[in-house]
Amino acid sequence: MADHSAETVAEALDFLADFTTMSTFGATAAGGVERQAATAEDGQTRRFLVDWFDRHGFTTKVDAVGNMYGLKEFVPGAPYVLVGSHLDSQPSAGRFDGAYGVLAGAHAAQRVADRVDDGSLAPRYNVAAVNWFNEEGARFTPSLMGSGVYIGKFDADATLELTDHAGITVRDALSAIGFHGDDEPPTAVSYAEIHIEQGPVLERENTTIGIVTANWTARKYTISVHGEQAHTGATHMAHRHDALVGAARVVLAVRELTSMFPAELVLGSVAQFDVEPKVAGVVPAKVTMAVDVRSSDPDTLEKAHDELCAAIARIDSDGEVHVSIDSSAPRLSTSYQTEGIELAEQVARDLGLSHRRMLTMAGHDSVNLKDIVPTVMLFVPSVDGISHNEREFTRDDDLVAGVEMLAETLARMVRGDIGAVTTD
């Protein structure tokens, strides 16, 4: 079983105390947080993390798009094992999503450094705890933004010019909170991330650690419904081309789509609605919406895509409105590296922690990082599977076990058990 020495208990209490403090930044009355990317509340949480890095001997770096790195260099010139998640949240969100992984990564990195200092761990690589910018995509689009820039998926300069709904650019928002940096990010040799599951599987099966093998495949759409502006009091129903009515039919089509397949195989949602004009007394002329369809099976997702396109065509052909799919971006299902999965399983066995392999239904920064380096993705249980909600909760014992699991996994990665770099 896992060690419960006085030192381990002290480490656990220290982590829980830090997490309690971190959860006060942007805290909501119902026990959650609201700290969207590059808001004042996000800035407060970031400054807490910088202070934590300073007190524990980390060197803090901030790159151009606001990614934060707390570095510990053991081997001059060697690349880094990165470990982390994100501090930004959805509006009125839970306090565990993302933030747990950042703080767990920092504590795990410190435990690795302590082992290097006392001579019980011989490092091959360095370590850096990371807070990735705008993972959620709540304020700025797209999501997974900071990690996307890090891996070269997005251009940094173009990203800085993106705006929120108020017209504020990423550059200006980061500058306003003091986190538009100019540091070069550390070179990664591998990456580890721990996160709450955001689903019910681990709790239902009374399992402590989930080891992620691949991500669900997804399609994200921008769909517009075009009608005709008219007077709500003077236009007869037969003469209306109401974009909002057409949009409602699209919303129902997305929900009905999921019932065409076996239970839990396809998920669909409309998460964002923009109605024009937003005034009383006028029949809406246009509605733009963000649609998300996901499945654990890529072939099933393509069938769902075809069904959705057919449903949209039927709505369009009825003649009241015109419906267009403005964009349709697939996020493919790809696997996490076998060496990382097997390493995590061995660590869980050595620590006596119950564990299982599983897919991630949600997107995480690790989905980006695994495209460039060996990556380990871990889950801890979510009570009732609730997430993106102020009632989101993970029990202390599971939080602590997750940090212990992450720290030992990270130690073996720093030792060079995966992600070896061959030099000439």
PDB file of C-alpha atoms in Angstrom, residues 90-354:
ATOM      1  CA  GLN A  90     -15.320  28.233 -17.428  1.00  0.00           C
ATOM      2  CA  PRO A  91     -17.793  30.795 -16.057  1.00  0.00           C
ATOM      3  CA  SER A  92     -19.249  29.649 -12.711  1.00  0.00           C
ATOM      4  CA  ALA A  93     -17.112  26.532 -12.816  1.00  0.00           C
ATOM      5  CA  GLY A  94     -15.719  23.996 -10.375  1.00  0.00           C
ATOM      6  CA  ARG A  95     -12.500  24.626  -8.478  1.00  0.00           C
ATOM      7  CA  PHE A  96     -10.820  21.332  -9.452  1.00  0.00           C
ATOM      8  CA  ASP A  97     -10.852  21.364 -13.254  1.00  0.00           C
ATOM      9  CA  GLY A  98      -7.376  22.289 -14.428  1.00  0.00           C
ATOM     10  CA  ALA A  99      -6.193  24.002 -11.251  1.00  0.00           C
ATOM     11  CA  TYR A 100      -5.732  20.684  -9.450  1.00  0.00           C
ATOM     12  CA  GLY A 101      -3.390  19.522 -12.196  1.00  0.00           C
ATOM     13  CA  VAL A 102      -1.265  22.674 -12.083  1.00  0.00           C
ATOM     14  CA  LEU A 103      -0.793  22.573  -8.311  1.00  0.00           C
ATOM     15  CA  ALA A 104      -0.336  18.795  -8.292  1.00  0.00           C
ATOM     16  CA  GLY A 105       2.328  19.221 -10.965  1.00  0.00           C
ATOM     17  CA  ALA A 106       4.138  21.860  -8.920  1.00  0.00           C
ATOM     18  CA  HIS A 107       4.096  19.726  -5.776  1.00  0.00           C
ATOM     19  CA  ALA A 108       5.171  16.644  -7.719  1.00  0.00           C
ATOM     20  CA  ALA A 109       8.061  18.570  -9.267  1.00  0.00           C
ATOM     21  CA  GLN A 110       9.164  19.751  -5.817  1.00  0.00           C
ATOM     22  CA  ARG A 111       9.100  16.189  -4.493  1.00  0.00           C
ATOM     23  CA  VAL A 112      11.272  15.133  -7.432  1.00  0.00           C
ATOM     24  CA  ALA A 113      13.694  17.973  -6.665  1.00  0.00           C
ATOM     25  CA  ASP A 114      13.873  16.886  -3.024  1.00  0.00           C
ATOM     26  CA  ARG A 115      14.845  13.378  -4.131  1.00  0.00           C
ATOM     27  CA  VAL A 116      17.510  14.752  -6.445  1.00  0.00           C
ATOM     28  CA  ASP A 117      18.863  16.888  -3.615  1.00  0.00           C
ATOM     29  CA  ASP A 118      19.068  14.000  -1.152  1.00  0.00           C
ATOM     30  CA  GLY A 119      20.736  11.736  -3.707  1.00  0.00           C
ATOM     31  CA  SER A 120      17.947   9.173  -3.983  1.00  0.00           C
ATOM     32  CA  LEU A 121      17.167  10.071  -7.619  1.00  0.00           C
ATOM     33  CA  ALA A 122      19.725  10.429 -10.406  1.00  0.00           C
ATOM     34  CA  PRO A 123      18.191  12.770 -13.010  1.00  0.00           C
ATOM     35  CA  ARG A 124      18.707  12.509 -16.738  1.00  0.00           C
ATOM     36  CA  TYR A 125      16.388  15.422 -17.462  1.00  0.00           C
ATOM     37  CA  ASN A 126      15.187  18.620 -15.818  1.00  0.00           C
ATOM     38  CA  VAL A 127      11.622  19.335 -14.689  1.00  0.00           C
ATOM     39  CA  ALA A 128       9.189  22.202 -15.237  1.00  0.00           C
ATOM     40  CA  ALA A 129       5.702  22.705 -13.819  1.00  0.00           C
ATOM     41  CA  VAL A 130       3.396  24.375 -16.361  1.00  0.00           C
ATOM     42  CA  ASN A 131       0.227  26.463 -16.441  1.00  0.00           C
ATOM     43  CA  TRP A 132      -1.077  26.466 -20.020  1.00  0.00           C
ATOM     44  CA  PHE A 133      -2.960  29.565 -21.221  1.00  0.00           C
ATOM     45  CA  ASN A 134      -6.669  29.455 -22.173  1.00  0.00           C
ATOM     46  CA  GLU A 135      -7.222  25.711 -22.141  1.00  0.00           C
ATOM     47  CA  GLU A 136     -10.953  26.156 -21.686  1.00  0.00           C
ATOM     48  CA  GLY A 137     -11.586  28.453 -24.629  1.00  0.00           C
ATOM     49  CA  ALA A 138     -14.290  30.227 -22.640  1.00  0.00           C
ATOM     50  CA  ARG A 139     -13.017  33.769 -23.183  1.00  0.00           C
ATOM     51  CA  PHE A 140     -10.879  33.286 -26.282  1.00  0.00           C
ATOM     52  CA  THR A 141     -11.326  30.798 -29.131  1.00  0.00           C
ATOM     53  CA  PRO A 142      -9.959  28.214 -29.805  1.00  0.00           C
ATOM     54  CA  SER A 143      -9.500  26.126 -26.679  1.00  0.00           C
ATOM     55  CA  LEU A 144      -6.173  24.413 -25.845  1.00  0.00           C
ATOM     56  CA  MET A 145      -4.623  27.678 -27.009  1.00  0.00           C
ATOM     57  CA  GLY A 146      -1.388  27.934 -25.037  1.00  0.00           C
ATOM     58  CA  SER A 147      -0.378  24.330 -25.535  1.00  0.00           C
ATOM     59  CA  GLY A 148      -1.373  24.657 -29.193  1.00  0.00           C
ATOM     60  CA  VAL A 149       1.126  27.489 -29.628  1.00  0.00           C
ATOM     61  CA  TYR A 150       3.773  25.504 -27.731  1.00  0.00           C
ATOM     62  CA  ILE A 151       3.567  22.534 -30.123  1.00  0.00           C
ATOM     63  CA  GLY A 152       3.452  24.772 -33.215  1.00  0.00           C
ATOM     64  CA  LYS A 153      -0.190  24.111 -34.032  1.00  0.00           C
ATOM     65  CA  PHE A 154      -1.041  27.821 -33.695  1.00  0.00           C
ATOM     66  CA  ASP A 155       1.059  30.867 -34.586  1.00  0.00           C
ATOM     67  CA  ALA A 156       1.952  32.968 -31.545  1.00  0.00           C
ATOM     68  CA  ASP A 157       1.619  36.364 -33.240  1.00  0.00           C
ATOM     69  CA  ALA A 158      -1.747  35.488 -34.771  1.00  0.00           C
ATOM     70  CA  THR A 159      -2.949  34.125 -31.435  1.00  0.00           C
ATOM     71  CA  LEU A 160      -2.084  37.379 -29.678  1.00  0.00           C
ATOM     72  CA  GLU A 161      -4.393  39.277 -32.035  1.00  0.00           C
ATOM     73  CA  LEU A 162      -7.460  37.118 -31.346  1.00  0.00           C
ATOM     74  CA  THR A 163     -10.244  38.903 -29.477  1.00  0.00           C
ATOM     75  CA  ASP A 164     -12.883  38.091 -26.898  1.00  0.00           C
ATOM     76  CA  HIS A 165     -16.560  39.126 -27.237  1.00  0.00           C
ATOM     77  CA  ALA A 166     -15.701  42.616 -25.990  1.00  0.00           C
ATOM     78  CA  GLY A 167     -13.033  43.076 -28.662  1.00  0.00           C
ATOM     79  CA  ILE A 168     -10.072  42.782 -26.252  1.00  0.00           C
ATOM     80  CA  THR A 169      -7.079  41.035 -27.784  1.00  0.00           C
ATOM     81  CA  VAL A 170      -5.164  38.209 -26.132  1.00  0.00           C
ATOM     82  CA  ARG A 171      -2.109  40.487 -26.160  1.00  0.00           C
ATOM     83  CA  ASP A 172      -3.892  43.308 -24.302  1.00  0.00           C
ATOM     84  CA  ALA A 173      -5.588  40.963 -21.846  1.00  0.00           C
ATOM     85  CA  LEU A 174      -2.295  39.296 -20.917  1.00  0.00           C
ATOM     86  CA  SER A 175      -0.552  42.670 -20.654  1.00  0.00           C
ATOM     87  CA  ALA A 176      -3.283  43.949 -18.349  1.00  0.00           C
ATOM     88  CA  ILE A 177      -2.586  41.202 -15.803  1.00  0.00           C
ATOM     89  CA  GLY A 178       1.204  41.328 -16.281  1.00  0.00           C
ATOM     90  CA  PHE A 179       1.625  37.972 -18.031  1.00  0.00           C
ATOM     91  CA  HIS A 180       2.477  38.821 -21.632  1.00  0.00           C
ATOM     92  CA  GLY A 181       6.001  37.449 -21.408  1.00  0.00           C
ATOM     93  CA  ASP A 182       8.930  37.140 -23.769  1.00  0.00           C
ATOM     94  CA  ASP A 183      10.760  34.115 -22.354  1.00  0.00           C
ATOM     95  CA  GLU A 184      11.692  31.167 -24.509  1.00  0.00           C
ATOM     96  CA  PRO A 185       9.765  28.097 -23.332  1.00  0.00           C
ATOM     97  CA  PRO A 186      11.734  25.068 -22.149  1.00  0.00           C
ATOM     98  CA  THR A 187      12.294  22.212 -24.588  1.00  0.00           C
ATOM     99  CA  ALA A 188      10.203  19.185 -23.638  1.00  0.00           C
ATOM    100  CA  VAL A 189      11.379  15.598 -23.691  1.00  0.00           C
ATOM    101  CA  SER A 190       8.107  14.287 -22.253  1.00  0.00           C
ATOM    102  CA  TYR A 191       4.947  15.491 -20.521  1.00  0.00           C
ATOM    103  CA  ALA A 192       2.688  14.404 -17.659  1.00  0.00           C
ATOM    104  CA  GLU A 193      -0.719  15.727 -16.635  1.00  0.00           C
ATOM    105  CA  ILE A 194      -3.219  14.789 -13.965  1.00  0.00           C
ATOM    106  CA  HIS A 195      -6.841  15.899 -14.029  1.00  0.00           C
ATOM    107  CA  ILE A 196     -10.173  15.116 -12.478  1.00  0.00           C
ATOM    108  CA  GLU A 197     -11.995  12.584 -14.634  1.00  0.00           C
ATOM    109  CA  GLN A 198     -15.042  14.793 -15.274  1.00  0.00           C
ATOM    110  CA  GLY A 199     -17.059  11.612 -15.643  1.00  0.00           C
ATOM    111  CA  PRO A 200     -18.508   8.870 -13.413  1.00  0.00           C
ATOM    112  CA  VAL A 201     -16.431   5.809 -14.300  1.00  0.00           C
ATOM    113  CA  LEU A 202     -13.707   5.830 -11.620  1.00  0.00           C
ATOM    114  CA  GLU A 203     -16.115   6.575  -8.784  1.00  0.00           C
ATOM    115  CA  ARG A 204     -18.621   3.996 -10.035  1.00  0.00           C
ATOM    116  CA  GLU A 205     -15.910   1.338 -10.160  1.00  0.00           C
ATOM    117  CA  ASN A 206     -14.262   2.427  -6.873  1.00  0.00           C
ATOM    118  CA  THR A 207     -10.961   2.980  -8.701  1.00  0.00           C
ATOM    119  CA  THR A 208      -8.422   5.605  -7.678  1.00  0.00           C
ATOM    120  CA  ILE A 209      -6.377   6.250 -10.840  1.00  0.00           C
ATOM    121  CA  GLY A 210      -7.381   6.380 -14.479  1.00  0.00           C
ATOM    122  CA  ILE A 211      -4.601   5.931 -17.049  1.00  0.00           C
ATOM    123  CA  VAL A 212      -5.637   7.497 -20.330  1.00  0.00           C
ATOM    124  CA  THR A 213      -4.913   5.582 -23.526  1.00  0.00           C
ATOM    125  CA  ALA A 214      -6.523   7.856 -26.170  1.00  0.00           C
ATOM    126  CA  ASN A 215      -8.898  10.767 -26.607  1.00  0.00           C
ATOM    127  CA  TRP A 216     -12.434  10.604 -27.968  1.00  0.00           C
ATOM    128  CA  THR A 217     -12.809  11.808 -31.515  1.00  0.00           C
ATOM    129  CA  ALA A 218     -14.831  14.992 -31.960  1.00  0.00           C
ATOM    130  CA  ARG A 219     -16.176  17.447 -34.503  1.00  0.00           C
ATOM    131  CA  LYS A 220     -16.711  21.094 -33.663  1.00  0.00           C
ATOM    132  CA  TYR A 221     -18.973  23.091 -35.943  1.00  0.00           C
ATOM    133  CA  THR A 222     -19.908  26.708 -36.430  1.00  0.00           C
ATOM    134  CA  ILE A 223     -23.426  26.765 -37.875  1.00  0.00           C
ATOM    135  CA  SER A 224     -25.387  29.834 -38.985  1.00  0.00           C
ATOM    136  CA  VAL A 225     -29.123  30.111 -39.490  1.00  0.00           C
ATOM    137  CA  HIS A 226     -30.149  32.961 -41.773  1.00  0.00           C
ATOM    138  CA  GLY A 227     -33.652  34.410 -41.626  1.00  0.00           C
ATOM    139  CA  GLU A 228     -35.115  37.848 -42.213  1.00  0.00           C
ATOM    140  CA  GLN A 229     -35.488  40.676 -39.742  1.00  0.00           C
ATOM    141  CA  ALA A 230     -39.098  41.713 -39.208  1.00  0.00           C
ATOM    142  CA  HIS A 231     -41.485  43.377 -36.745  1.00  0.00           C
ATOM    143  CA  THR A 232     -42.724  40.965 -34.057  1.00  0.00           C
ATOM    144  CA  GLY A 233     -46.026  42.789 -33.718  1.00  0.00           C
ATOM    145  CA  ALA A 234     -46.838  43.558 -37.335  1.00  0.00           C
ATOM    146  CA  THR A 235     -45.552  40.568 -39.324  1.00  0.00           C
ATOM    147  CA  HIS A 236     -48.001  37.699 -39.800  1.00  0.00           C
ATOM    148  CA  MET A 237     -46.682  34.246 -38.907  1.00  0.00           C
ATOM    149  CA  ALA A 238     -46.973  32.984 -42.476  1.00  0.00           C
ATOM    150  CA  HIS A 239     -44.634  35.735 -43.638  1.00  0.00           C
ATOM    151  CA  ARG A 240     -41.899  35.218 -41.057  1.00  0.00           C
ATOM    152  CA  HIS A 241     -38.436  33.826 -41.640  1.00  0.00           C
ATOM    153  CA  ASP A 242     -37.435  33.464 -37.994  1.00  0.00           C
ATOM    154  CA  ALA A 243     -33.787  32.509 -37.601  1.00  0.00           C
ATOM    155  CA  LEU A 244     -34.294  31.601 -33.948  1.00  0.00           C
ATOM    156  CA  VAL A 245     -37.003  29.071 -34.793  1.00  0.00           C
ATOM    157  CA  GLY A 246     -34.692  27.493 -37.343  1.00  0.00           C
ATOM    158  CA  ALA A 247     -31.872  27.483 -34.815  1.00  0.00           C
ATOM    159  CA  ALA A 248     -34.116  25.738 -32.284  1.00  0.00           C
ATOM    160  CA  ARG A 249     -34.720  23.005 -34.856  1.00  0.00           C
ATOM    161  CA  VAL A 250     -30.943  22.587 -35.251  1.00  0.00           C
ATOM    162  CA  VAL A 251     -30.539  22.297 -31.468  1.00  0.00           C
ATOM    163  CA  LEU A 252     -33.174  19.569 -31.345  1.00  0.00           C
ATOM    164  CA  ALA A 253     -31.560  17.811 -34.300  1.00  0.00           C
ATOM    165  CA  VAL A 254     -28.258  17.661 -32.417  1.00  0.00           C
ATOM    166  CA  ARG A 255     -29.987  16.139 -29.389  1.00  0.00           C
ATOM    167  CA  GLU A 256     -31.975  13.663 -31.512  1.00  0.00           C
ATOM    168  CA  LEU A 257     -28.777  12.660 -33.288  1.00  0.00           C
ATOM    169  CA  THR A 258     -27.416  11.065 -30.111  1.00  0.00           C
ATOM    170  CA  SER A 259     -30.472   8.787 -29.796  1.00  0.00           C
ATOM    171  CA  MET A 260     -29.728   7.185 -33.172  1.00  0.00           C
ATOM    172  CA  PHE A 261     -26.794   5.307 -31.653  1.00  0.00           C
ATOM    173  CA  PRO A 262     -26.285   3.025 -28.636  1.00  0.00           C
ATOM    174  CA  ALA A 263     -26.354   4.777 -25.261  1.00  0.00           C
ATOM    175  CA  GLU A 264     -23.201   6.740 -24.343  1.00  0.00           C
ATOM    176  CA  LEU A 265     -21.615   6.215 -27.779  1.00  0.00           C
ATOM    177  CA  VAL A 266     -22.344   9.688 -29.178  1.00  0.00           C
ATOM    178  CA  LEU A 267     -22.532  13.016 -27.334  1.00  0.00           C
ATOM    179  CA  GLY A 268     -23.871  16.203 -28.869  1.00  0.00           C
ATOM    180  CA  SER A 269     -24.408  19.731 -27.621  1.00  0.00           C
ATOM    181  CA  VAL A 270     -24.974  23.313 -28.681  1.00  0.00           C
ATOM    182  CA  ALA A 271     -22.979  25.400 -26.245  1.00  0.00           C
ATOM    183  CA  GLN A 272     -22.989  28.895 -27.702  1.00  0.00           C
ATOM    184  CA  PHE A 273     -25.759  30.968 -29.278  1.00  0.00           C
ATOM    185  CA  ASP A 274     -25.405  34.386 -30.871  1.00  0.00           C
ATOM    186  CA  VAL A 275     -28.712  35.983 -31.906  1.00  0.00           C
ATOM    187  CA  GLU A 276     -28.857  39.025 -34.187  1.00  0.00           C
ATOM    188  CA  PRO A 277     -30.307  41.488 -33.459  1.00  0.00           C
ATOM    189  CA  LYS A 278     -30.583  41.075 -29.688  1.00  0.00           C
ATOM    190  CA  VAL A 279     -33.584  43.346 -29.208  1.00  0.00           C
ATOM    191  CA  ALA A 280     -37.228  42.967 -28.258  1.00  0.00           C
ATOM    192  CA  GLY A 281     -39.712  43.680 -31.001  1.00  0.00           C
ATOM    193  CA  VAL A 282     -37.651  42.227 -33.840  1.00  0.00           C
ATOM    194  CA  VAL A 283     -37.814  38.759 -35.383  1.00  0.00           C
ATOM    195  CA  PRO A 284     -34.206  37.476 -35.349  1.00  0.00           C
ATOM    196  CA  ALA A 285     -32.401  37.688 -38.664  1.00  0.00           C
ATOM    197  CA  LYS A 286     -29.440  35.448 -37.874  1.00  0.00           C
ATOM    198  CA  VAL A 287     -28.297  32.951 -35.266  1.00  0.00           C
ATOM    199  CA  THR A 288     -24.759  31.572 -35.052  1.00  0.00           C
ATOM    200  CA  MET A 289     -24.052  28.598 -32.820  1.00  0.00           C
ATOM    201  CA  ALA A 290     -21.185  26.354 -31.736  1.00  0.00           C
ATOM    202  CA  VAL A 291     -22.000  22.655 -32.042  1.00  0.00           C
ATOM    203  CA  ASP A 292     -19.958  19.828 -30.520  1.00  0.00           C
ATOM    204  CA  VAL A 293     -20.404  16.151 -31.452  1.00  0.00           C
ATOM    205  CA  ARG A 294     -18.157  13.427 -29.962  1.00  0.00           C
ATOM    206  CA  SER A 295     -17.776   9.658 -29.964  1.00  0.00           C
ATOM    207  CA  SER A 296     -15.372   7.042 -28.691  1.00  0.00           C
ATOM    208  CA  ASP A 297     -15.475   5.455 -32.165  1.00  0.00           C
ATOM    209  CA  PRO A 298     -14.214   7.431 -35.198  1.00  0.00           C
ATOM    210  CA  ASP A 299     -16.430   5.536 -37.676  1.00  0.00           C
ATOM    211  CA  THR A 300     -19.492   6.250 -35.550  1.00  0.00           C
ATOM    212  CA  LEU A 301     -18.617   9.926 -35.441  1.00  0.00           C
ATOM    213  CA  GLU A 302     -18.502  10.050 -39.233  1.00  0.00           C
ATOM    214  CA  LYS A 303     -21.954   8.452 -39.374  1.00  0.00           C
ATOM    215  CA  ALA A 304     -23.184  11.027 -36.873  1.00  0.00           C
ATOM    216  CA  HIS A 305     -21.683  13.777 -39.030  1.00  0.00           C
ATOM    217  CA  ASP A 306     -23.564  12.497 -42.066  1.00  0.00           C
ATOM    218  CA  GLU A 307     -26.814  12.327 -40.098  1.00  0.00           C
ATOM    219  CA  LEU A 308     -26.362  15.874 -38.812  1.00  0.00           C
ATOM    220  CA  CYS A 309     -25.678  17.187 -42.311  1.00  0.00           C
ATOM    221  CA  ALA A 310     -28.831  15.449 -43.561  1.00  0.00           C
ATOM    222  CA  ALA A 311     -30.907  16.954 -40.743  1.00  0.00           C
ATOM    223  CA  ILE A 312     -29.580  20.419 -41.506  1.00  0.00           C
ATOM    224  CA  ALA A 313     -30.367  19.959 -45.184  1.00  0.00           C
ATOM    225  CA  ARG A 314     -33.967  19.075 -44.298  1.00  0.00           C
ATOM    226  CA  ILE A 315     -34.344  22.210 -42.170  1.00  0.00           C
ATOM    227  CA  ASP A 316     -32.858  24.294 -44.953  1.00  0.00           C
ATOM    228  CA  SER A 317     -35.094  22.776 -47.630  1.00  0.00           C
ATOM    229  CA  ASP A 318     -38.282  23.660 -45.723  1.00  0.00           C
ATOM    230  CA  GLY A 319     -37.766  27.205 -46.953  1.00  0.00           C
ATOM    231  CA  GLU A 320     -38.315  29.362 -43.873  1.00  0.00           C
ATOM    232  CA  VAL A 321     -34.597  29.793 -43.187  1.00  0.00           C
ATOM    233  CA  HIS A 322     -31.242  29.041 -44.761  1.00  0.00           C
ATOM    234  CA  VAL A 323     -28.801  26.979 -42.683  1.00  0.00           C
ATOM    235  CA  SER A 324     -25.067  26.924 -43.403  1.00  0.00           C
ATOM    236  CA  ILE A 325     -22.224  24.943 -41.849  1.00  0.00           C
ATOM    237  CA  ASP A 326     -19.558  27.637 -41.717  1.00  0.00           C
ATOM    238  CA  SER A 327     -16.830  25.404 -40.326  1.00  0.00           C
ATOM    239  CA  SER A 328     -16.426  21.770 -39.353  1.00  0.00           C
ATOM    240  CA  ALA A 329     -13.182  20.938 -37.594  1.00  0.00           C
ATOM    241  CA  PRO A 330     -12.406  17.340 -36.625  1.00  0.00           C
ATOM    242  CA  ARG A 331     -10.319  16.470 -33.582  1.00  0.00           C
ATOM    243  CA  LEU A 332      -9.026  13.017 -34.335  1.00  0.00           C
ATOM    244  CA  SER A 333      -8.664  10.243 -31.800  1.00  0.00           C
ATOM    245  CA  THR A 334      -4.994   9.477 -31.272  1.00  0.00           C
ATOM    246  CA  SER A 335      -3.300   7.247 -28.744  1.00  0.00           C
ATOM    247  CA  TYR A 336      -1.038   8.122 -25.864  1.00  0.00           C
ATOM    248  CA  GLN A 337       2.323   6.409 -26.155  1.00  0.00           C
ATOM    249  CA  THR A 338       2.439   2.823 -24.903  1.00  0.00           C
ATOM    250  CA  GLU A 339       5.638   3.446 -22.946  1.00  0.00           C
ATOM    251  CA  GLY A 340       3.894   6.108 -20.863  1.00  0.00           C
ATOM    252  CA  ILE A 341       0.806   3.978 -20.266  1.00  0.00           C
ATOM    253  CA  GLU A 342       2.913   1.031 -19.120  1.00  0.00           C
ATOM    254  CA  LEU A 343       5.089   3.245 -16.909  1.00  0.00           C
ATOM    255  CA  ALA A 344       2.001   4.648 -15.172  1.00  0.00           C
ATOM    256  CA  GLU A 345       0.569   1.170 -14.653  1.00  0.00           C
ATOM    257  CA  GLN A 346       3.808   0.033 -13.035  1.00  0.00           C
ATOM    258  CA  VAL A 347       3.832   3.064 -10.741  1.00  0.00           C
ATOM    259  CA  ALA A 348       0.227   2.421  -9.672  1.00  0.00           C
ATOM    260  CA  ARG A 349       1.068  -1.203  -8.903  1.00  0.00           C
ATOM    261  CA  ASP A 350       4.157  -0.198  -6.913  1.00  0.00           C
ATOM    262  CA  LEU A 351       2.119   2.317  -4.895  1.00  0.00           C
ATOM    263  CA  GLY A 352      -0.764  -0.086  -4.333  1.00  0.00           C
ATOM    264  CA  LEU A 353      -3.269   2.189  -6.074  1.00  0.00           C
ATOM    265  CA  SER A 354      -6.241   0.718  -7.907  1.00  0.00           C
TER     266      SER A 354
END
